[in-house]
mmCIF file of C-alpha atoms and ligand atoms in Angstrom:
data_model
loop_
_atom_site.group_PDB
_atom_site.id
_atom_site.type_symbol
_atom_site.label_atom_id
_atom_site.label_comp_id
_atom_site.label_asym_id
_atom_site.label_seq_id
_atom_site.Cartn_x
_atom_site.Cartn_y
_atom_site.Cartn_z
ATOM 1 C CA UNK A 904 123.983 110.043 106.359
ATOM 2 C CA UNK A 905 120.584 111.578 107.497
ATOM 3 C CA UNK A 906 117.510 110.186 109.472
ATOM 4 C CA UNK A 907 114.856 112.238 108.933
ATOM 5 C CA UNK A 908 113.730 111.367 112.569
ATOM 6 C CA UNK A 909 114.601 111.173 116.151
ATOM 7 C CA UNK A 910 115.064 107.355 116.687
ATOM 8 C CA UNK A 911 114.045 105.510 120.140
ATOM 9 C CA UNK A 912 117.920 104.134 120.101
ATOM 10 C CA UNK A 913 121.678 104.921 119.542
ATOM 11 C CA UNK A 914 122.556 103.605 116.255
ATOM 12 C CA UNK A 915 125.347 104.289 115.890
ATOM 13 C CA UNK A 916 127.420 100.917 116.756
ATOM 14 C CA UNK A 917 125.112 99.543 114.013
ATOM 15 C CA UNK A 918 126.507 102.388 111.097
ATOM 16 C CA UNK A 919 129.518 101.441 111.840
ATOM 17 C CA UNK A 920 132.841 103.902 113.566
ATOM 18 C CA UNK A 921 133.324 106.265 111.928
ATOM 19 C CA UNK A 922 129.649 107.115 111.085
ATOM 20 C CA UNK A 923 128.270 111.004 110.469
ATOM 21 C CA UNK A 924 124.786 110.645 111.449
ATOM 22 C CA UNK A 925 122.669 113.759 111.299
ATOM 23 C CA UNK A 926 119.435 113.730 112.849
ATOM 24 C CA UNK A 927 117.051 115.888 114.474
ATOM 25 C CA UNK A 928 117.250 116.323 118.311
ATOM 26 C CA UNK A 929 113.999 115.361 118.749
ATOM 27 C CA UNK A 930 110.467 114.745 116.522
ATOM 28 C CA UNK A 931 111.073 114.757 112.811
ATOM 29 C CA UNK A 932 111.908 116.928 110.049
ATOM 30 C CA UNK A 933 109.611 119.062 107.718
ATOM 31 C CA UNK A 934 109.945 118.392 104.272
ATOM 32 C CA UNK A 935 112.054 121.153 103.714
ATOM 33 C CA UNK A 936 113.914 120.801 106.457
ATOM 34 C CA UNK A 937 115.055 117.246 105.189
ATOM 35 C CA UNK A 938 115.708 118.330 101.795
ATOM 36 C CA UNK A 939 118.228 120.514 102.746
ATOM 37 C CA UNK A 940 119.693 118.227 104.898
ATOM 38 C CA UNK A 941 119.783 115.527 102.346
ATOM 39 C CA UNK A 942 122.116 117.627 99.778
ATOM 40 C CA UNK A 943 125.294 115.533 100.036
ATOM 41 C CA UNK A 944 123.938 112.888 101.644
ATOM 42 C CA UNK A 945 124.745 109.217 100.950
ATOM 43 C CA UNK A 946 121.636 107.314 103.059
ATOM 44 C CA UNK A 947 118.901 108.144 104.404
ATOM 45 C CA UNK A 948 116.714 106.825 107.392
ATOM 46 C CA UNK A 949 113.424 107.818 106.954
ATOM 47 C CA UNK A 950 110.114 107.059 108.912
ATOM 48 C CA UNK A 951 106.764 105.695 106.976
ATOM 49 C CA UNK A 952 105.657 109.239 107.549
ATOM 50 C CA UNK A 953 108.195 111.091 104.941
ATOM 51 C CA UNK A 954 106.727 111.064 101.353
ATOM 52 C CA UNK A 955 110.008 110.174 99.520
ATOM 53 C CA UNK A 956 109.247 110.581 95.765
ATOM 54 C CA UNK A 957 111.532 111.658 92.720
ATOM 55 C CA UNK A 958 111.476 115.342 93.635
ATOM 56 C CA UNK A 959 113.208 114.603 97.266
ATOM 57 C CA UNK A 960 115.495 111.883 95.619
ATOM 58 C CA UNK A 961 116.315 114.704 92.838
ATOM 59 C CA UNK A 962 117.424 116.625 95.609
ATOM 60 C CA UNK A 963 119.987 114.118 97.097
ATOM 61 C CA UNK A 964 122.401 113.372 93.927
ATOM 62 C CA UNK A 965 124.876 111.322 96.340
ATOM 63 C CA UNK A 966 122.189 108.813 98.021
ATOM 64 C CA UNK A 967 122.560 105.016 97.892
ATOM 65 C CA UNK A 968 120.021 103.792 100.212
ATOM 66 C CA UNK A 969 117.063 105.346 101.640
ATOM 67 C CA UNK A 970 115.906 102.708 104.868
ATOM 68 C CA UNK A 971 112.773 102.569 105.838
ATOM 69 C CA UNK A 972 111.930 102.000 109.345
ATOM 70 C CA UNK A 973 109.018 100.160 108.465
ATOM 71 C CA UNK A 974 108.058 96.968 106.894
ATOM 72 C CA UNK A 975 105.590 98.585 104.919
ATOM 73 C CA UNK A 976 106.810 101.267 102.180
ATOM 74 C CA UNK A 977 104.357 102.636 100.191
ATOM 75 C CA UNK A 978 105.641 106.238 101.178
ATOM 76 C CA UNK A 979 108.402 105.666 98.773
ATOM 77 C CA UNK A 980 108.548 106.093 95.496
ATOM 78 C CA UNK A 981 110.647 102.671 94.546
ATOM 79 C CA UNK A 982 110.142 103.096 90.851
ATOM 80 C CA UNK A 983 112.035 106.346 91.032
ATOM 81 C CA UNK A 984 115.048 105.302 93.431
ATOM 82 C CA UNK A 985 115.128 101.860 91.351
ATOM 83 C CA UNK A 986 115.567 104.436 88.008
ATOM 84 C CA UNK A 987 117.994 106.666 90.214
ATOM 85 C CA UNK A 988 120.044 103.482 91.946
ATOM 86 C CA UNK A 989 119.328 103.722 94.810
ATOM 87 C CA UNK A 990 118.014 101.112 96.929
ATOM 88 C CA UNK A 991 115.231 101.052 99.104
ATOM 89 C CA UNK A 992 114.845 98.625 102.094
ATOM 90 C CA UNK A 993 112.561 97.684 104.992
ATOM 91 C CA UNK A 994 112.410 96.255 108.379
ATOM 92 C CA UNK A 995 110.333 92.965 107.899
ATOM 93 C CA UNK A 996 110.118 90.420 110.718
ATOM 94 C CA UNK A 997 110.922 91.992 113.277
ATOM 95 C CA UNK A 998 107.728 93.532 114.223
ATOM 96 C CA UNK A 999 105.493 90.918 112.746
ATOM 97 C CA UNK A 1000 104.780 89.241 116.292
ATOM 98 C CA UNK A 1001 104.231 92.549 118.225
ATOM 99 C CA UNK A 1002 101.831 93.830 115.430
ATOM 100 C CA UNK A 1003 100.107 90.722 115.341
ATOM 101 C CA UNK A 1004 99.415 90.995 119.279
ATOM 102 C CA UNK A 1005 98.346 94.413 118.349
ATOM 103 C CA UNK A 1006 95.638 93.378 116.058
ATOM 104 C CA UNK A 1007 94.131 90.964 118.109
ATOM 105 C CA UNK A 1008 94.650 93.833 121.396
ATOM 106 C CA UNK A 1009 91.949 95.815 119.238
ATOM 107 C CA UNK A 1010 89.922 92.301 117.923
ATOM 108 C CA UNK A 1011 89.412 91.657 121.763
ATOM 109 C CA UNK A 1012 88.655 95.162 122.315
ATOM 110 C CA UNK A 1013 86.419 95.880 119.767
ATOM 111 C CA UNK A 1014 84.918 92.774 120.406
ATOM 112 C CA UNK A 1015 84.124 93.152 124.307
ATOM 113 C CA UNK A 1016 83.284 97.009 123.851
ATOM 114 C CA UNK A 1017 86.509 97.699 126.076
ATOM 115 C CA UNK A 1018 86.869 101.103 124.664
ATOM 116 C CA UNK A 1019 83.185 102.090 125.767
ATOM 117 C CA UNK A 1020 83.660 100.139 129.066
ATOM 118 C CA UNK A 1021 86.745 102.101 129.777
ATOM 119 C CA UNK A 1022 84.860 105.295 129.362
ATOM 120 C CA UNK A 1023 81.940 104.491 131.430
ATOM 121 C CA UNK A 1024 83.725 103.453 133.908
ATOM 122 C CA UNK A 1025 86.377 106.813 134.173
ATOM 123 C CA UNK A 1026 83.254 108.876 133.532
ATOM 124 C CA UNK A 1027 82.452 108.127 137.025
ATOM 125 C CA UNK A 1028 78.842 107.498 136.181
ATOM 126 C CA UNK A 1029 78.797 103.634 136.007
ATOM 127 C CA UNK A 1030 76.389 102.151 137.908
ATOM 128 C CA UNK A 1031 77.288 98.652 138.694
ATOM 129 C CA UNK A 1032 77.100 95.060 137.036
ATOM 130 C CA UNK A 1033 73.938 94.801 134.816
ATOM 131 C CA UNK A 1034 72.882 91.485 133.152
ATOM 132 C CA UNK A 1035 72.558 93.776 129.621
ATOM 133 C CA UNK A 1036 75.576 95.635 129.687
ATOM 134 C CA UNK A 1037 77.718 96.104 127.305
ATOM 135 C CA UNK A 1038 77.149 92.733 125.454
ATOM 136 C CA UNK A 1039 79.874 92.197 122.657
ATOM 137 C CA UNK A 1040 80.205 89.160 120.438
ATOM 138 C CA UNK A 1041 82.536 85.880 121.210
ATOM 139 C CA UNK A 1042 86.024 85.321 119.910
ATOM 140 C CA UNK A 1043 86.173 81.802 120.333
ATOM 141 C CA UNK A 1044 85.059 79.760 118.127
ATOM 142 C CA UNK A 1045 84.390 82.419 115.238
ATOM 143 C CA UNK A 1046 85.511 83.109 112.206
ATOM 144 C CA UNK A 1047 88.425 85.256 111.163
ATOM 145 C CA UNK A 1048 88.898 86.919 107.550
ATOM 146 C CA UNK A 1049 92.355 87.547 106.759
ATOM 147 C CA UNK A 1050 93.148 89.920 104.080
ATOM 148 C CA UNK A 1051 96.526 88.922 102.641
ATOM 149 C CA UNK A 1052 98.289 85.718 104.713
ATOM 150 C CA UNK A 1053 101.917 86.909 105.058
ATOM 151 C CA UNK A 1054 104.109 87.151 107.337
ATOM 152 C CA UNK A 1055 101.954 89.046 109.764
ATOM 153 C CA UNK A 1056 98.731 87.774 108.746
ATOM 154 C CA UNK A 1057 100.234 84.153 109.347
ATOM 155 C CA UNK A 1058 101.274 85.264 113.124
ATOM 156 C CA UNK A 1059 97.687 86.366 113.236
ATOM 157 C CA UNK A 1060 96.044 83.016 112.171
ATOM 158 C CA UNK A 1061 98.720 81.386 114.798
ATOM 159 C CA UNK A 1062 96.700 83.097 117.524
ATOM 160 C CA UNK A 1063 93.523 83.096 116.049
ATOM 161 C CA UNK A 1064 93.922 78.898 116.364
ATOM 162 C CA UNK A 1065 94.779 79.606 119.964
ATOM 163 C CA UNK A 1066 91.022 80.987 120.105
ATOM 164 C CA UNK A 1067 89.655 77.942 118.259
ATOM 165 C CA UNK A 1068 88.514 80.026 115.576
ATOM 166 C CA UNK A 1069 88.277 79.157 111.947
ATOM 167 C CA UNK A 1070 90.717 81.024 109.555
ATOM 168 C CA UNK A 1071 89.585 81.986 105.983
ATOM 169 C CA UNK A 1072 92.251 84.195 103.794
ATOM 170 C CA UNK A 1073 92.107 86.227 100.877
ATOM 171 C CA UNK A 1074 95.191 86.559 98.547
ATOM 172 C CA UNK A 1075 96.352 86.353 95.020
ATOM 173 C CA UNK A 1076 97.450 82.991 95.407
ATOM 174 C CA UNK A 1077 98.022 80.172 97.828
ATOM 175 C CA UNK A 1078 99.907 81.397 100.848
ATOM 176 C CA UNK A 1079 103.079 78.965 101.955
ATOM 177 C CA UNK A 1080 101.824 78.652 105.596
ATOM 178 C CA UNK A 1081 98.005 78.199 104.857
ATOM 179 C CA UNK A 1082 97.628 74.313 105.070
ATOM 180 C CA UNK A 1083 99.989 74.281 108.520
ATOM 181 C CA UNK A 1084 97.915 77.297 110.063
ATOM 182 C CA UNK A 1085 94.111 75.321 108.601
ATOM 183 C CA UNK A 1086 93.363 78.837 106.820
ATOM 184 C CA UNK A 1087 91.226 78.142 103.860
ATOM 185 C CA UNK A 1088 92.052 80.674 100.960
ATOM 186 C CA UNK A 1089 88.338 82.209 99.999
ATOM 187 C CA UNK A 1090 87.138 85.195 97.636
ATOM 188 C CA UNK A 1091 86.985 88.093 99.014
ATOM 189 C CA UNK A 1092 83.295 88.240 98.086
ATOM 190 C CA UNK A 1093 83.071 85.102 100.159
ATOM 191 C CA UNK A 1094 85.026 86.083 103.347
ATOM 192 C CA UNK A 1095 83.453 89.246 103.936
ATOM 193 C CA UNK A 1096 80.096 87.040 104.131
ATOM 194 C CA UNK A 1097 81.727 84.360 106.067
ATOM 195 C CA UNK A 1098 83.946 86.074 108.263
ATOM 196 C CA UNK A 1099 82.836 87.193 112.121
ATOM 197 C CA UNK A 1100 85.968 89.422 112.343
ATOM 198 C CA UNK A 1101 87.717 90.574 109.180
ATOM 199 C CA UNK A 1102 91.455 91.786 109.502
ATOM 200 C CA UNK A 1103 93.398 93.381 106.692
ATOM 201 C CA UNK A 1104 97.193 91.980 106.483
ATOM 202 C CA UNK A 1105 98.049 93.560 102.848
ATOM 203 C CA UNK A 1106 100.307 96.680 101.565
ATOM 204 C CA UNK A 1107 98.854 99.214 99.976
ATOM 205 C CA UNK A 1108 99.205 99.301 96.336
ATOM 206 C CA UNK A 1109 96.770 100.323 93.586
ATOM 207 C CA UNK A 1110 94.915 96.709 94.315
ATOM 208 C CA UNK A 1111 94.501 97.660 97.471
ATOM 209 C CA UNK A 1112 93.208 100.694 98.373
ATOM 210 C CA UNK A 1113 89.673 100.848 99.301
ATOM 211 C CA UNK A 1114 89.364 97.048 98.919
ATOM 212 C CA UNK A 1115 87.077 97.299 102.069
ATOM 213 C CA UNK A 1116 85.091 99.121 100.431
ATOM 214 C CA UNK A 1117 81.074 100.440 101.030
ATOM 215 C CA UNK A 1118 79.971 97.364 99.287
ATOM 216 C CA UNK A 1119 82.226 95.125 101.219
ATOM 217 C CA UNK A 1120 81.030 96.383 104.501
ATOM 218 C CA UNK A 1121 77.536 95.977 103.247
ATOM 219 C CA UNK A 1122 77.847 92.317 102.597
ATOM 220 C CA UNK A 1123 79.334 91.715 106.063
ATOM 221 C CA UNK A 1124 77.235 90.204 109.357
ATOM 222 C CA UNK A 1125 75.745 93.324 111.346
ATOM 223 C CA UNK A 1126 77.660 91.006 113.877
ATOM 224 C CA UNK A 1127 81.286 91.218 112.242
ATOM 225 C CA UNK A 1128 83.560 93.112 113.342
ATOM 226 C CA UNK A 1129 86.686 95.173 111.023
ATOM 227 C CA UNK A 1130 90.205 94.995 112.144
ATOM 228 C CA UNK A 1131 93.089 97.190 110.364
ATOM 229 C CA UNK A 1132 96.101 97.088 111.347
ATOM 230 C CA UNK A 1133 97.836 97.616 107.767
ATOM 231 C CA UNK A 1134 97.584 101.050 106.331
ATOM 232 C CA UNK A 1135 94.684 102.939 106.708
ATOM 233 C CA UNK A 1136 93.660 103.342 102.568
ATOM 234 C CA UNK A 1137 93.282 99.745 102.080
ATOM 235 C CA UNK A 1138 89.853 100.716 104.016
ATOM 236 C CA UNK A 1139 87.625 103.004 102.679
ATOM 237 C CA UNK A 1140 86.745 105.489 105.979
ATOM 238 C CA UNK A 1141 83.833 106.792 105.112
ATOM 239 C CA UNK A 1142 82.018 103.984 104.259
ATOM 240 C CA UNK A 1143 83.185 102.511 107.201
ATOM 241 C CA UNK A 1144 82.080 105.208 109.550
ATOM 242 C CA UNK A 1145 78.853 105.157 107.783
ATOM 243 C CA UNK A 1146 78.350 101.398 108.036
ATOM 244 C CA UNK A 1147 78.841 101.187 111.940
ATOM 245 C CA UNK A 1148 76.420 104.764 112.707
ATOM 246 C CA UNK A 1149 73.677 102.591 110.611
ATOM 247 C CA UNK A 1150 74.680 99.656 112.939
ATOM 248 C CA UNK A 1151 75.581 97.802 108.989
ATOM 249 C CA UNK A 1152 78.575 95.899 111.369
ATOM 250 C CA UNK A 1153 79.064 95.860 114.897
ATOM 251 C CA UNK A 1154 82.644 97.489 115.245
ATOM 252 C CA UNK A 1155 86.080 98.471 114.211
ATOM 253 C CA UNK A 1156 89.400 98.127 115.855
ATOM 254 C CA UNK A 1157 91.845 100.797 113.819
ATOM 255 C CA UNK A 1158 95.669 101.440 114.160
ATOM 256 C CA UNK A 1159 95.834 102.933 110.820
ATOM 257 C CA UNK A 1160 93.990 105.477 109.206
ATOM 258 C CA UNK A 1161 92.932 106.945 105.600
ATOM 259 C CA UNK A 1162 94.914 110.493 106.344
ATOM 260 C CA UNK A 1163 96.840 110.244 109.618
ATOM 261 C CA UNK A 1164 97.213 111.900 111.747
ATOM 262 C CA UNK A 1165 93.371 113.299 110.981
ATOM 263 C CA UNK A 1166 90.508 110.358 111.519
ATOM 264 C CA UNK A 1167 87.193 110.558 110.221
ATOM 265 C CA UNK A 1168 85.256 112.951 112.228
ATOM 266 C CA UNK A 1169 82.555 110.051 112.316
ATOM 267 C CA UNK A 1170 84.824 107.115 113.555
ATOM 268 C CA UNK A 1171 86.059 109.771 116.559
ATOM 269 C CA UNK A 1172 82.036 110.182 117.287
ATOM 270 C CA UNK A 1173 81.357 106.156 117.001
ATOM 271 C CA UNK A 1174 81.207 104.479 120.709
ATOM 272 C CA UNK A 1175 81.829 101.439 118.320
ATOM 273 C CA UNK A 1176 85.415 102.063 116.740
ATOM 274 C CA UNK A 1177 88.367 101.347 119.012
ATOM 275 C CA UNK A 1178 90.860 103.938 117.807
ATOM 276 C CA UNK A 1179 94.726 103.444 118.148
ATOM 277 C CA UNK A 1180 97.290 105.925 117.098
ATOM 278 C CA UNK A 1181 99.570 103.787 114.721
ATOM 279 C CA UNK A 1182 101.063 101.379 117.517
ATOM 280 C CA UNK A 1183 101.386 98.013 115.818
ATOM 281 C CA UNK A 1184 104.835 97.879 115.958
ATOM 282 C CA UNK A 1185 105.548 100.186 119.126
ATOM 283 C CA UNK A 1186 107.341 97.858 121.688
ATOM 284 C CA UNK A 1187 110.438 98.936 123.182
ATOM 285 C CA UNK A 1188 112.041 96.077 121.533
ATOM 286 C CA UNK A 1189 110.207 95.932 118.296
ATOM 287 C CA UNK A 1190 111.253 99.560 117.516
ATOM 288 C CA UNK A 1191 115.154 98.978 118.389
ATOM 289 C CA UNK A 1192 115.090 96.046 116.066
ATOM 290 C CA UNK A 1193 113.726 98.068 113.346
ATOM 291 C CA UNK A 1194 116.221 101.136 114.155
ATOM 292 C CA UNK A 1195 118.906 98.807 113.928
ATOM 293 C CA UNK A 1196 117.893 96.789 110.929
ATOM 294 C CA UNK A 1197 117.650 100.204 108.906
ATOM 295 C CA UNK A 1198 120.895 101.014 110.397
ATOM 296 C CA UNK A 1199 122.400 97.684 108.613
ATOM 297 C CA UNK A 1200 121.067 98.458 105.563
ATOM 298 C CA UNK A 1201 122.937 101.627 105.479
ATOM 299 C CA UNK A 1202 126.258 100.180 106.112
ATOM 300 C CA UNK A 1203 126.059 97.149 103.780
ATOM 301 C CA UNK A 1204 124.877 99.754 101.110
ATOM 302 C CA UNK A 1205 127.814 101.940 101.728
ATOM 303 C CA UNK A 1206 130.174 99.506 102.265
ATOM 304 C CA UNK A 1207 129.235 98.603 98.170
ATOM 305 C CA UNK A 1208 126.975 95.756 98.906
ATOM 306 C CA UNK A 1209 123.406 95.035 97.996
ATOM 307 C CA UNK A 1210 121.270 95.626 101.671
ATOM 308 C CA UNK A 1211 119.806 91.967 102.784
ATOM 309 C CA UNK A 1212 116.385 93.948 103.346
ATOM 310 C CA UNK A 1213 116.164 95.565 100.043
ATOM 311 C CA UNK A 1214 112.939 95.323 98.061
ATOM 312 C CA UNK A 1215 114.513 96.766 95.117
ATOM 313 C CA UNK A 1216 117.723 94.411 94.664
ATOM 314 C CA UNK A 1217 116.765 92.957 91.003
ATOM 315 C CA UNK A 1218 116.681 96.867 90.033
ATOM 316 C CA UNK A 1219 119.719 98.511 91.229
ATOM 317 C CA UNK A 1220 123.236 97.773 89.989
ATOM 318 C CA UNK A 1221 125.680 97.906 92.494
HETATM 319 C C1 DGY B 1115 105.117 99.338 109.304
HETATM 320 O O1 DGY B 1115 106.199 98.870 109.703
HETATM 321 O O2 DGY B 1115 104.825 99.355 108.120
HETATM 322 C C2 DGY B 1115 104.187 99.850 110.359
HETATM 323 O O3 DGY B 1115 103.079 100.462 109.858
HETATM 324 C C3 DGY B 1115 104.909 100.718 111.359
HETATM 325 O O4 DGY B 1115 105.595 99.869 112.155
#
């Protein structure tokens, strides 16, 4: 078995004795790199950063599983493993609560203009407490727009009621949780007009991507704020660098981005985007959960059964 990346813990009580785990020493592979490590390989570990389509699966005859050590996986092609049998799991759960405290880390910042305070004050140049500076907008008491009300969109609302704030959702259809978190499922048109803060809690998929869009942001409050702490396509960059230089919204907390690890040159030039590097799950904890929950999948795949965090059980015979 291969991970295609140095992981933050020792796995190998979780494969199982007995386990031949081949891994880099340190970073990840290149693409080649893994390829050729893959040849004869019966699972792979990979990272939300590997690009796993046909052409790599083509070049692994033996796999069974490939584990994702993410919750979200649209790196992998799961058409083409389904078609080759070969499942495909996840790491959901585990790092709903820590990337929920993430999202509202960067609502709060973006909010109180923390990044812009931090700078002024290491710049050295701060001058003392002014009556004008550096207003931001409340929390408490506003509105949130949740894009998609799953499992870490839920653990969002739960805090968001901790602020007294109003929860509105988006989604195809009614979310279990809504009527025990108060989150009233809206249009999008609507919640982008409604919404103070607006948070994106969806995969990407072809529904997805760009559905923050140029005339989203342009229907916002020059007061609301953008939150994205999914994957950085389901927001369309440009238009949202463009919206905050013409002061169209007030500001943007990102973890994710549209082509990481490059950012919009804009967003690195806006005082008003507080920019994280892809953190929403990084907790010491968080991270050996997921290491460990992609190492289960790999032994209950080898060991012949179907992997409790599959996404692709209905299509894979085992
Ligand atoms: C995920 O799990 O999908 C995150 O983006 C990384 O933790």
């Amino acid at each position: 078995m291969v991970s295609s990346a140095a992981l933050p813990v020792d796995i190998r009580p979780e494969l199982g004795e007995g386990a031949n785990l081949v891994a880099p020493e340190r970073g990840r592979w290149q693409r080649a790199e893994l390829v050729s490590a893959l040849r004869g390989a019966d699972a792979l570990i990979a990272i939300l950063r590997d690009r796993i389509d046909d052409e790599l699966l083509a070049a692994a005859p033996n796999l069974k599983v490939v584990a994702n050590v993410a919750v979200g996986y649209d790196n992998v092609d799961v058409e083409a493993a389904s078609g080759r049998g070969i499942f495909v799991t996840n790491t959901p759960d585990v790092l709903t609560d820590a990337t929920a405290d993430l999202t509202f880390a960067l609502l709060l910042a973006a909010a109180r203009r923390l990044g812009e305070g931090e700078r002024l004050v290491r710049s050295g140049t701060w001058g003392g407490w002014e009556p004008g500076q550096l207003l931001g907008q409340d929390v408490s008491g506003k509105t949130l727009g949740l894009i998609g009300l799953g499992r870490i969109g839920a653990a969002v609302a739960v805090r968001a009621r901790g602020f007294g704030m109003r929860v509105l959702y988006t989604a195809r259809s009614d979310a279990p949780r809504a009527r025990e978190l108060e989150a009233s499922r809206v249009p999008l048109s609507e919640l982008v007009s409604d919404a103070d803060f607006v948070s994106l809690h969806c995969p990407l998929t072809p529904a997805t991507r760009h559905i923050v869009d140029a005339a989203a942001l342009r229907a916002m409050k020059p007061t609301a704020i953008v939150v994205n702490t999914a994957r950085g396509p389901c927001v369309d960059e440009a238009a949202l660098a463009e919206a905050l230089a013409r002061g169209e919204i007030a500001g943007a907390g990102l973890d994710v981005f549209e082509d990481e690890p490059a950012v919009h040159p804009a967003l690195l030039a806006s005082d008003r985007a507080v920019l994280a590097p892809h953190v929403g799950s990084a907790t010491t904890t968080t991270r050996r959960r997921m290491a460990e929950m992609a190492a289960r999948a790999v032994r209950e795949a080898l060991a012949g059964r179907v992997p409790s965090t599959a996404v692709n059980s209905e299509k894979v015979r085992v």
